[in-house]
PDB file of C-alpha atoms in Angstrom:
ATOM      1  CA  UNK A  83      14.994  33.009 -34.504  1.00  0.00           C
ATOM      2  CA  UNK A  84      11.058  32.244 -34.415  1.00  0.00           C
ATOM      3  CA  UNK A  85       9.552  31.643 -30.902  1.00  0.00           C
ATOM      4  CA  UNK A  86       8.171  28.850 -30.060  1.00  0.00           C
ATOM      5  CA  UNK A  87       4.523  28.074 -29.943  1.00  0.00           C
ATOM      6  CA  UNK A  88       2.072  25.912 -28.140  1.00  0.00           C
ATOM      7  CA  UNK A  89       1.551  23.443 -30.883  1.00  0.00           C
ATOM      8  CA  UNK A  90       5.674  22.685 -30.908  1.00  0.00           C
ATOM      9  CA  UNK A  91       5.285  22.527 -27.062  1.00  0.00           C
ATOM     10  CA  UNK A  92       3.111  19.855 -27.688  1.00  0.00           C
ATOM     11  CA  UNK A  93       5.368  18.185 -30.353  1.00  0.00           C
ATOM     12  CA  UNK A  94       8.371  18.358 -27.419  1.00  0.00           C
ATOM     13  CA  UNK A  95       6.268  16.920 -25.375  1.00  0.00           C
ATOM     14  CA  UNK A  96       5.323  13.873 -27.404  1.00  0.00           C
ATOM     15  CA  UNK A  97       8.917  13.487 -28.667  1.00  0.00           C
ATOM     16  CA  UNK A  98      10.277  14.092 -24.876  1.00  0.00           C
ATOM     17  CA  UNK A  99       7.930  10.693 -24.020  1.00  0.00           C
ATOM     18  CA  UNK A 100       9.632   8.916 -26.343  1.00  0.00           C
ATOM     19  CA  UNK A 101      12.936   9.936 -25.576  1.00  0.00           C
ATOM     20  CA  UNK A 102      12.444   9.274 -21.685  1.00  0.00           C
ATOM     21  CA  UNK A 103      10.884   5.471 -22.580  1.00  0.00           C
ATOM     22  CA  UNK A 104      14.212   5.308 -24.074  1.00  0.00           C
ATOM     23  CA  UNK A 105      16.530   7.046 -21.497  1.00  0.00           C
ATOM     24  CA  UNK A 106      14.969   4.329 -19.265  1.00  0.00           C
ATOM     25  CA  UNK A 107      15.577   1.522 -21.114  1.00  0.00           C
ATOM     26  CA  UNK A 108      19.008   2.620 -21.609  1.00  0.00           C
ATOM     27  CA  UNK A 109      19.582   3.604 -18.194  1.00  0.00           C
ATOM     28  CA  UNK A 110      18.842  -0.185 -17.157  1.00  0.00           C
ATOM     29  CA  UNK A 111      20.938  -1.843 -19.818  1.00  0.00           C
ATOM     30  CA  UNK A 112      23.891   0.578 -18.719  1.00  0.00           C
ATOM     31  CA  UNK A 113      23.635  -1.185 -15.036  1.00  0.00           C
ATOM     32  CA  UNK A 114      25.547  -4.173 -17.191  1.00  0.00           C
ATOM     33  CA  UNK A 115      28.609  -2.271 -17.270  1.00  0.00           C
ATOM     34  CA  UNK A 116      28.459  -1.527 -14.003  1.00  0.00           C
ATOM     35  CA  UNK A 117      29.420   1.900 -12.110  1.00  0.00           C
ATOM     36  CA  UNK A 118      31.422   2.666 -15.052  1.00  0.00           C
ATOM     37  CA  UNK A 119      28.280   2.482 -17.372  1.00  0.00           C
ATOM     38  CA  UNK A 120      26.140   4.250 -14.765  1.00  0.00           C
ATOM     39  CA  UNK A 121      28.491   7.121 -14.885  1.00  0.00           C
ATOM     40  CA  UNK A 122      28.178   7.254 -18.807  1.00  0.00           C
ATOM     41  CA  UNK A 123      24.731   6.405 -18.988  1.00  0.00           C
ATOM     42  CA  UNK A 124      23.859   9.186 -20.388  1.00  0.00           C
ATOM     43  CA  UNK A 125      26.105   9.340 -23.295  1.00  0.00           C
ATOM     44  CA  UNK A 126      24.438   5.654 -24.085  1.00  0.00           C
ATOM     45  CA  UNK A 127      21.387   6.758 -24.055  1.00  0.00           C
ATOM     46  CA  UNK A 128      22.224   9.844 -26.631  1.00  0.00           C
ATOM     47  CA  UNK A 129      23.830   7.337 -28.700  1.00  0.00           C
ATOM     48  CA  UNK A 130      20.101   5.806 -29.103  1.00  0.00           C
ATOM     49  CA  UNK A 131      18.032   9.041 -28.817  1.00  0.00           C
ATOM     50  CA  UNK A 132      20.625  10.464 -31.284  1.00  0.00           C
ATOM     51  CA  UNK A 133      17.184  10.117 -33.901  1.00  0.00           C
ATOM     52  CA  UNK A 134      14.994  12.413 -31.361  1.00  0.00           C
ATOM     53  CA  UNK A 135      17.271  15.251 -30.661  1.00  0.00           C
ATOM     54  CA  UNK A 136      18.112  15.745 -34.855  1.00  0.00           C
ATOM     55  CA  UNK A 137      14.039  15.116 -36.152  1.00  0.00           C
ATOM     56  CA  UNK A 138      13.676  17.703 -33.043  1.00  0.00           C
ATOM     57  CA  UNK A 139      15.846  19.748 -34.431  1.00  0.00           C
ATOM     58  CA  UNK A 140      14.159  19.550 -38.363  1.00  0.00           C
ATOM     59  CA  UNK A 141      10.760  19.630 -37.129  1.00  0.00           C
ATOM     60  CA  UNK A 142      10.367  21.964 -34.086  1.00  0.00           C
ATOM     61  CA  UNK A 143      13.360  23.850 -34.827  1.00  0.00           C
ATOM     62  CA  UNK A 144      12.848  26.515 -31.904  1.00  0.00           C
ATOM     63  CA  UNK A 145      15.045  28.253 -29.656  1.00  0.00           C
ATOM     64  CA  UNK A 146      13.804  26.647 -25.884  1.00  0.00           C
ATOM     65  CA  UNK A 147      12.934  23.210 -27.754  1.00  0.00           C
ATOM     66  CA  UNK A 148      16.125  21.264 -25.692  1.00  0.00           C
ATOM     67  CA  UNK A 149      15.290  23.072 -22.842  1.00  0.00           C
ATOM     68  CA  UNK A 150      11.502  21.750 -22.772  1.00  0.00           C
ATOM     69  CA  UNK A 151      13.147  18.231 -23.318  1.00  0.00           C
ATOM     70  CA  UNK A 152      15.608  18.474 -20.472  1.00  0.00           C
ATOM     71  CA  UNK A 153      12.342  19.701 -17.857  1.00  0.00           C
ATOM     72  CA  UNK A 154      10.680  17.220 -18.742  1.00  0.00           C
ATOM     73  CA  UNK A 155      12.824  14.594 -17.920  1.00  0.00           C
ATOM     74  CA  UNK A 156      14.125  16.198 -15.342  1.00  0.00           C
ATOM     75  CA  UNK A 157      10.143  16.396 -14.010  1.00  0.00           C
ATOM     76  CA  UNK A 158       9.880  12.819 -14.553  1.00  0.00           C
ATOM     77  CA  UNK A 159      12.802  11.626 -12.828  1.00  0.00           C
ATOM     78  CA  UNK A 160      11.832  13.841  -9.600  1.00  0.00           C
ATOM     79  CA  UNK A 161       8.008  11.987  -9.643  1.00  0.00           C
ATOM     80  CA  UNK A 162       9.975   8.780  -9.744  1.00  0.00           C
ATOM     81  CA  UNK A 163      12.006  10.027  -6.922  1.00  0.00           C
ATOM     82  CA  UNK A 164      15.401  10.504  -8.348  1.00  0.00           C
ATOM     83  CA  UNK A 165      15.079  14.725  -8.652  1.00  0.00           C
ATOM     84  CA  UNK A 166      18.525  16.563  -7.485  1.00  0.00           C
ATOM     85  CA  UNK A 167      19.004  19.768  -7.116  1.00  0.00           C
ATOM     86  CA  UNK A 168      22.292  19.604  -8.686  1.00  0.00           C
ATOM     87  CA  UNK A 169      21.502  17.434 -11.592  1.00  0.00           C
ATOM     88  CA  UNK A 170      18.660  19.731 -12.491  1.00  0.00           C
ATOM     89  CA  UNK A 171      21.156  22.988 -13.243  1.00  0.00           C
ATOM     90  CA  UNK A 172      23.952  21.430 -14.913  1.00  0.00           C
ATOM     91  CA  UNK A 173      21.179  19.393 -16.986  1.00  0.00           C
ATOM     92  CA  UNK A 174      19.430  23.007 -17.698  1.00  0.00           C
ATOM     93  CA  UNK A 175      22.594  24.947 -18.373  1.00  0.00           C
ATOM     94  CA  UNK A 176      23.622  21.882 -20.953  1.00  0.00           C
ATOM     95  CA  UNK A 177      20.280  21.882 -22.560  1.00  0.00           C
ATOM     96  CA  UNK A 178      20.225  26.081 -22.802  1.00  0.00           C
ATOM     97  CA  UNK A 179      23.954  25.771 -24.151  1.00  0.00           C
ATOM     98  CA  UNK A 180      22.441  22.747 -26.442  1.00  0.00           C
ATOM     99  CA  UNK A 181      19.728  25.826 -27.510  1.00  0.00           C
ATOM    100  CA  UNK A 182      21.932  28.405 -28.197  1.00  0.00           C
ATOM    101  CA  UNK A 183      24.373  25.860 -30.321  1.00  0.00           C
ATOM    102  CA  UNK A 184      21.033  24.813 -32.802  1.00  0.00           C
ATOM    103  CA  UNK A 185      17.747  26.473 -31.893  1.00  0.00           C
ATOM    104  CA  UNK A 186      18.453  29.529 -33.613  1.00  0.00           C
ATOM    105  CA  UNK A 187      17.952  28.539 -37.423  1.00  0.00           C
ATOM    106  CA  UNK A 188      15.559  26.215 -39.065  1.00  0.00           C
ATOM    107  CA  UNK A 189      18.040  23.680 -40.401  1.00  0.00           C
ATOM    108  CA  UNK A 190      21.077  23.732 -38.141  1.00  0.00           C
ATOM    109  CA  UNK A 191      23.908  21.556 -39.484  1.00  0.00           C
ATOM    110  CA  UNK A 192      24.466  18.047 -38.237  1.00  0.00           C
ATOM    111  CA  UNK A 193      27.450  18.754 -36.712  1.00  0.00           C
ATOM    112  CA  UNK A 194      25.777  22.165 -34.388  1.00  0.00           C
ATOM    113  CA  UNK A 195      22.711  19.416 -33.551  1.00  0.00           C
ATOM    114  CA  UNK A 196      25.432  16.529 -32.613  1.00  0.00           C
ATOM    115  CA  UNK A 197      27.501  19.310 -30.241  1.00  0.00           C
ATOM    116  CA  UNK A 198      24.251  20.392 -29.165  1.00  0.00           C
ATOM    117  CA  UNK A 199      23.355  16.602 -28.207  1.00  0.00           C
ATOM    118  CA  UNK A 200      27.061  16.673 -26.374  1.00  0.00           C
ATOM    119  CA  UNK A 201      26.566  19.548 -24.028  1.00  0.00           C
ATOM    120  CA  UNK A 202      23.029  18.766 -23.733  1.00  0.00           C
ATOM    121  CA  UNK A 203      24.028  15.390 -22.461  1.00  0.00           C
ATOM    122  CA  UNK A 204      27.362  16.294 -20.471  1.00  0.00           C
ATOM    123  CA  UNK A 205      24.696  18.825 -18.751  1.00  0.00           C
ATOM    124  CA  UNK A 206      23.275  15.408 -17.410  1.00  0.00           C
ATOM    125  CA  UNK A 207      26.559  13.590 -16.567  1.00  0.00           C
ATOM    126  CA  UNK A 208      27.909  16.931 -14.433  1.00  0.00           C
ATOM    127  CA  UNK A 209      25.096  16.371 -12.343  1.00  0.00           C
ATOM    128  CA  UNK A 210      27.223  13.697 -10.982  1.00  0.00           C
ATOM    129  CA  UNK A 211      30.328  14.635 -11.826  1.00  0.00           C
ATOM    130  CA  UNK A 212      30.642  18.255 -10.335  1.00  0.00           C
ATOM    131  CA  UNK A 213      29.002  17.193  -6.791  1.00  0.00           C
ATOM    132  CA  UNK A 214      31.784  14.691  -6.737  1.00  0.00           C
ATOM    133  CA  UNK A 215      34.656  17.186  -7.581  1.00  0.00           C
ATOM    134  CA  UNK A 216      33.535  20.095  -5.193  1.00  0.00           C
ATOM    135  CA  UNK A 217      31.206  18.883  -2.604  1.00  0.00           C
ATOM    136  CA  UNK A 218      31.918  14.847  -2.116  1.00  0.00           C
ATOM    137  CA  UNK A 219      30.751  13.920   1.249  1.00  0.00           C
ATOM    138  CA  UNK A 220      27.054  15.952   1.449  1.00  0.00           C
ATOM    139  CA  UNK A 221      26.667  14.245  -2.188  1.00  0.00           C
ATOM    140  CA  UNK A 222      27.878  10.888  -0.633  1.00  0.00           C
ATOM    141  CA  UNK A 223      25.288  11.171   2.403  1.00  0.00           C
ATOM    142  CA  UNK A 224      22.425  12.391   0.546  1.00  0.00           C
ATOM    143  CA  UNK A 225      22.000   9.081  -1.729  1.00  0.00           C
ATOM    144  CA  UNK A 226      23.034   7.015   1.412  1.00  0.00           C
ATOM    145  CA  UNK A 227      20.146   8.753   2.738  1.00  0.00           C
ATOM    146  CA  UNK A 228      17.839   7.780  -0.192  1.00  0.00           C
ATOM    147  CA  UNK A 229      18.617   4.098  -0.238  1.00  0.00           C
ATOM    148  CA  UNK A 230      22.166   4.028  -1.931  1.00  0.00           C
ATOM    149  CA  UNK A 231      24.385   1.536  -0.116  1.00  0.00           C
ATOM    150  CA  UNK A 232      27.696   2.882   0.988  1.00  0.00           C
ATOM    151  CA  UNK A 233      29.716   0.280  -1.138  1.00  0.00           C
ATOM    152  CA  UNK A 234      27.798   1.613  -3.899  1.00  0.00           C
ATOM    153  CA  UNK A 235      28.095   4.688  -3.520  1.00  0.00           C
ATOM    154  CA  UNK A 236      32.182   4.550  -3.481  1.00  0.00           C
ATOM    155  CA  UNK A 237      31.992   2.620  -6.471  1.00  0.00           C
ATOM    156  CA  UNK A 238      29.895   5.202  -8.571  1.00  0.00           C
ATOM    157  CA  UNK A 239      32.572   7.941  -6.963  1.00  0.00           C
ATOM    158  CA  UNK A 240      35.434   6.081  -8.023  1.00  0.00           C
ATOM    159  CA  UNK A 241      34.217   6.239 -11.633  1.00  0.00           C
ATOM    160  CA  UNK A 242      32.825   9.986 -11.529  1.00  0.00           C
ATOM    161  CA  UNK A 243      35.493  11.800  -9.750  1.00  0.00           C
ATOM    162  CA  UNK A 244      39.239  12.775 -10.429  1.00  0.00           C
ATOM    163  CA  UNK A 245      40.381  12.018 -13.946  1.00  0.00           C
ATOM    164  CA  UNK A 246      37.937   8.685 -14.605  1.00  0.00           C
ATOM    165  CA  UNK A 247      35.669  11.769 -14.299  1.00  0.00           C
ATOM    166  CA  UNK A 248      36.910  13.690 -16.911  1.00  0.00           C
ATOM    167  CA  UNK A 249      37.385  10.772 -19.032  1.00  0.00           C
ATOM    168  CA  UNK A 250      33.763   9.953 -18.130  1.00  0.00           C
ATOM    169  CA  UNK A 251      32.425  12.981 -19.587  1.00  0.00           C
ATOM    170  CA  UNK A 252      34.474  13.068 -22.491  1.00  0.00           C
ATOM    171  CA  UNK A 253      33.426   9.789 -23.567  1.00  0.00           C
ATOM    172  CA  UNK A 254      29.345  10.764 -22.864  1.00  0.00           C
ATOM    173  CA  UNK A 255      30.147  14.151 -25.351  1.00  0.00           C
ATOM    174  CA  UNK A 256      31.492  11.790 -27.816  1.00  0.00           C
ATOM    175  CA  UNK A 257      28.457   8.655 -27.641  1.00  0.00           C
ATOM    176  CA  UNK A 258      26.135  12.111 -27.922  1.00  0.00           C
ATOM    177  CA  UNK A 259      27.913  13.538 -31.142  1.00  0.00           C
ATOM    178  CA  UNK A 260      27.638   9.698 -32.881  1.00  0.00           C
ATOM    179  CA  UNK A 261      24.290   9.386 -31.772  1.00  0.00           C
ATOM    180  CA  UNK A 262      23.249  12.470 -33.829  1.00  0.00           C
ATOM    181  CA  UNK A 263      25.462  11.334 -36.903  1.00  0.00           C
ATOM    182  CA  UNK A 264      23.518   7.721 -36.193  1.00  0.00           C
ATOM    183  CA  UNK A 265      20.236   9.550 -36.672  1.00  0.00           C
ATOM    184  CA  UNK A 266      21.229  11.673 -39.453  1.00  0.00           C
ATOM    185  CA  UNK A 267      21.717   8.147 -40.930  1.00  0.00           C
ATOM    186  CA  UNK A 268      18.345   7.206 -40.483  1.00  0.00           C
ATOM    187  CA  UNK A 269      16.260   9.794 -40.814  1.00  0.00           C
ATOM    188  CA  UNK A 270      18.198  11.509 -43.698  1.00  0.00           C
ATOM    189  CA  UNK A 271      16.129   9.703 -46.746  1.00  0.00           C
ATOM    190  CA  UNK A 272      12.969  10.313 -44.703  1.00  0.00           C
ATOM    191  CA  UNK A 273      13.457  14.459 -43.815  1.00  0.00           C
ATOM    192  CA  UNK A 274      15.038  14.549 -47.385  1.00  0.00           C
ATOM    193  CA  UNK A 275      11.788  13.290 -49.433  1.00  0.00           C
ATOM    194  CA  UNK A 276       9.562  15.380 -47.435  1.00  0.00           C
ATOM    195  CA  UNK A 277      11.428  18.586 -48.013  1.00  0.00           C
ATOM    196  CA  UNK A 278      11.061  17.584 -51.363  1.00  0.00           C
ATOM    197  CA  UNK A 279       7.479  16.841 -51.457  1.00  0.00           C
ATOM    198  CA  UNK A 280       7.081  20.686 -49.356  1.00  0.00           C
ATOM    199  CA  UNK A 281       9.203  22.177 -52.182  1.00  0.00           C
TER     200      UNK A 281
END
């Protein structure tokens, strides 16, 4: 397991712009499908950002790399105004778990990077999902508090809690495991003839 250095910092860092450019873009589009797709936005977003996590995983390829992702976005979010306590650990403990799974060899398989992209990605839904199955009404007030209208708010529960939130988060692990297989897809030619030309 090599550590990780400054100059794949900076490569995370670049790579964690371009995945949060497209987080947001896919956190907008989700809105279409209502409280539903809000509660498994993030499972459509790994299903684009699929291609980032696996050409992390081939070029960085260092145990912490998913964890740098997830702090960054998480740091982005909370400038926007959207940090939560909550959401921050579960999205940390998915994105360590994500580590462990394939950060720990230079060429993980596709399948360790795509259940890597699930928990790492789950880790963002249970920020949701868990405040609604153990501590409802101080998760309720809170985002009444920051603007959330209390019809809204019951709608987004109704989705995230009980079994719609289990089915929730089994659906954002699976839209995480295609979106690796997706970028497999497309990157595989690319990663395949530079390996080559490094041979």
């Amino acid at each position: 397991m090599k550590k990780i250095k400054i100059k794949d910092v900076v490569m995370v860092a670049l790579l964690s712009a371009l995945y949060f450019v497209l987080y947001m873009i896919c956190g907008s589009l989700s809105m279409v499908f209502g409280a539903f797709g809000h509660a498994i936005s993030p499972g459509i977003c790994a299903l684009i950002t699929g291609t980032v996590m696996y050409f992390v995983s081939r070029k960085v390829a260092r145990f912490g790399q998913f964890m740098i992702m997830q702090a960054i976005l998480m740091l982005l979010c909370a400038i926007m105004g959207a940090g939560y306590i909550p959401w921050i650990i579960t999205s940390m403990i998915g994105a360590l778990i994500a580590d462990f799974i394939a950060s720990r060899e230079t060429k993980p398989s596709v399948l360790k990077v795509a259940l890597a992209s699930g928990f790492f990605h789950v880790g963002q839904a249970c920020g949701v999902f868990i405040p609604c199955w153990f501590f409802l009404e101080s998760y309720r007030e809170e985002w009444i508090s920051r603007g959330q209208t209390p019809e809204a708010m019951d709608e987004m529960i109704k989705y995230t809690s009980g079994a719609m939130g289990v089915i929730a988060t089994v659906v954002v692990f699976a839209l995480s495991v295609a979106g690796v297989y997706l970028g497999y897809l497309i990157l595989k030619k690319h990663l395949d003839k530079k390996d080559a030309m490094a041979a």
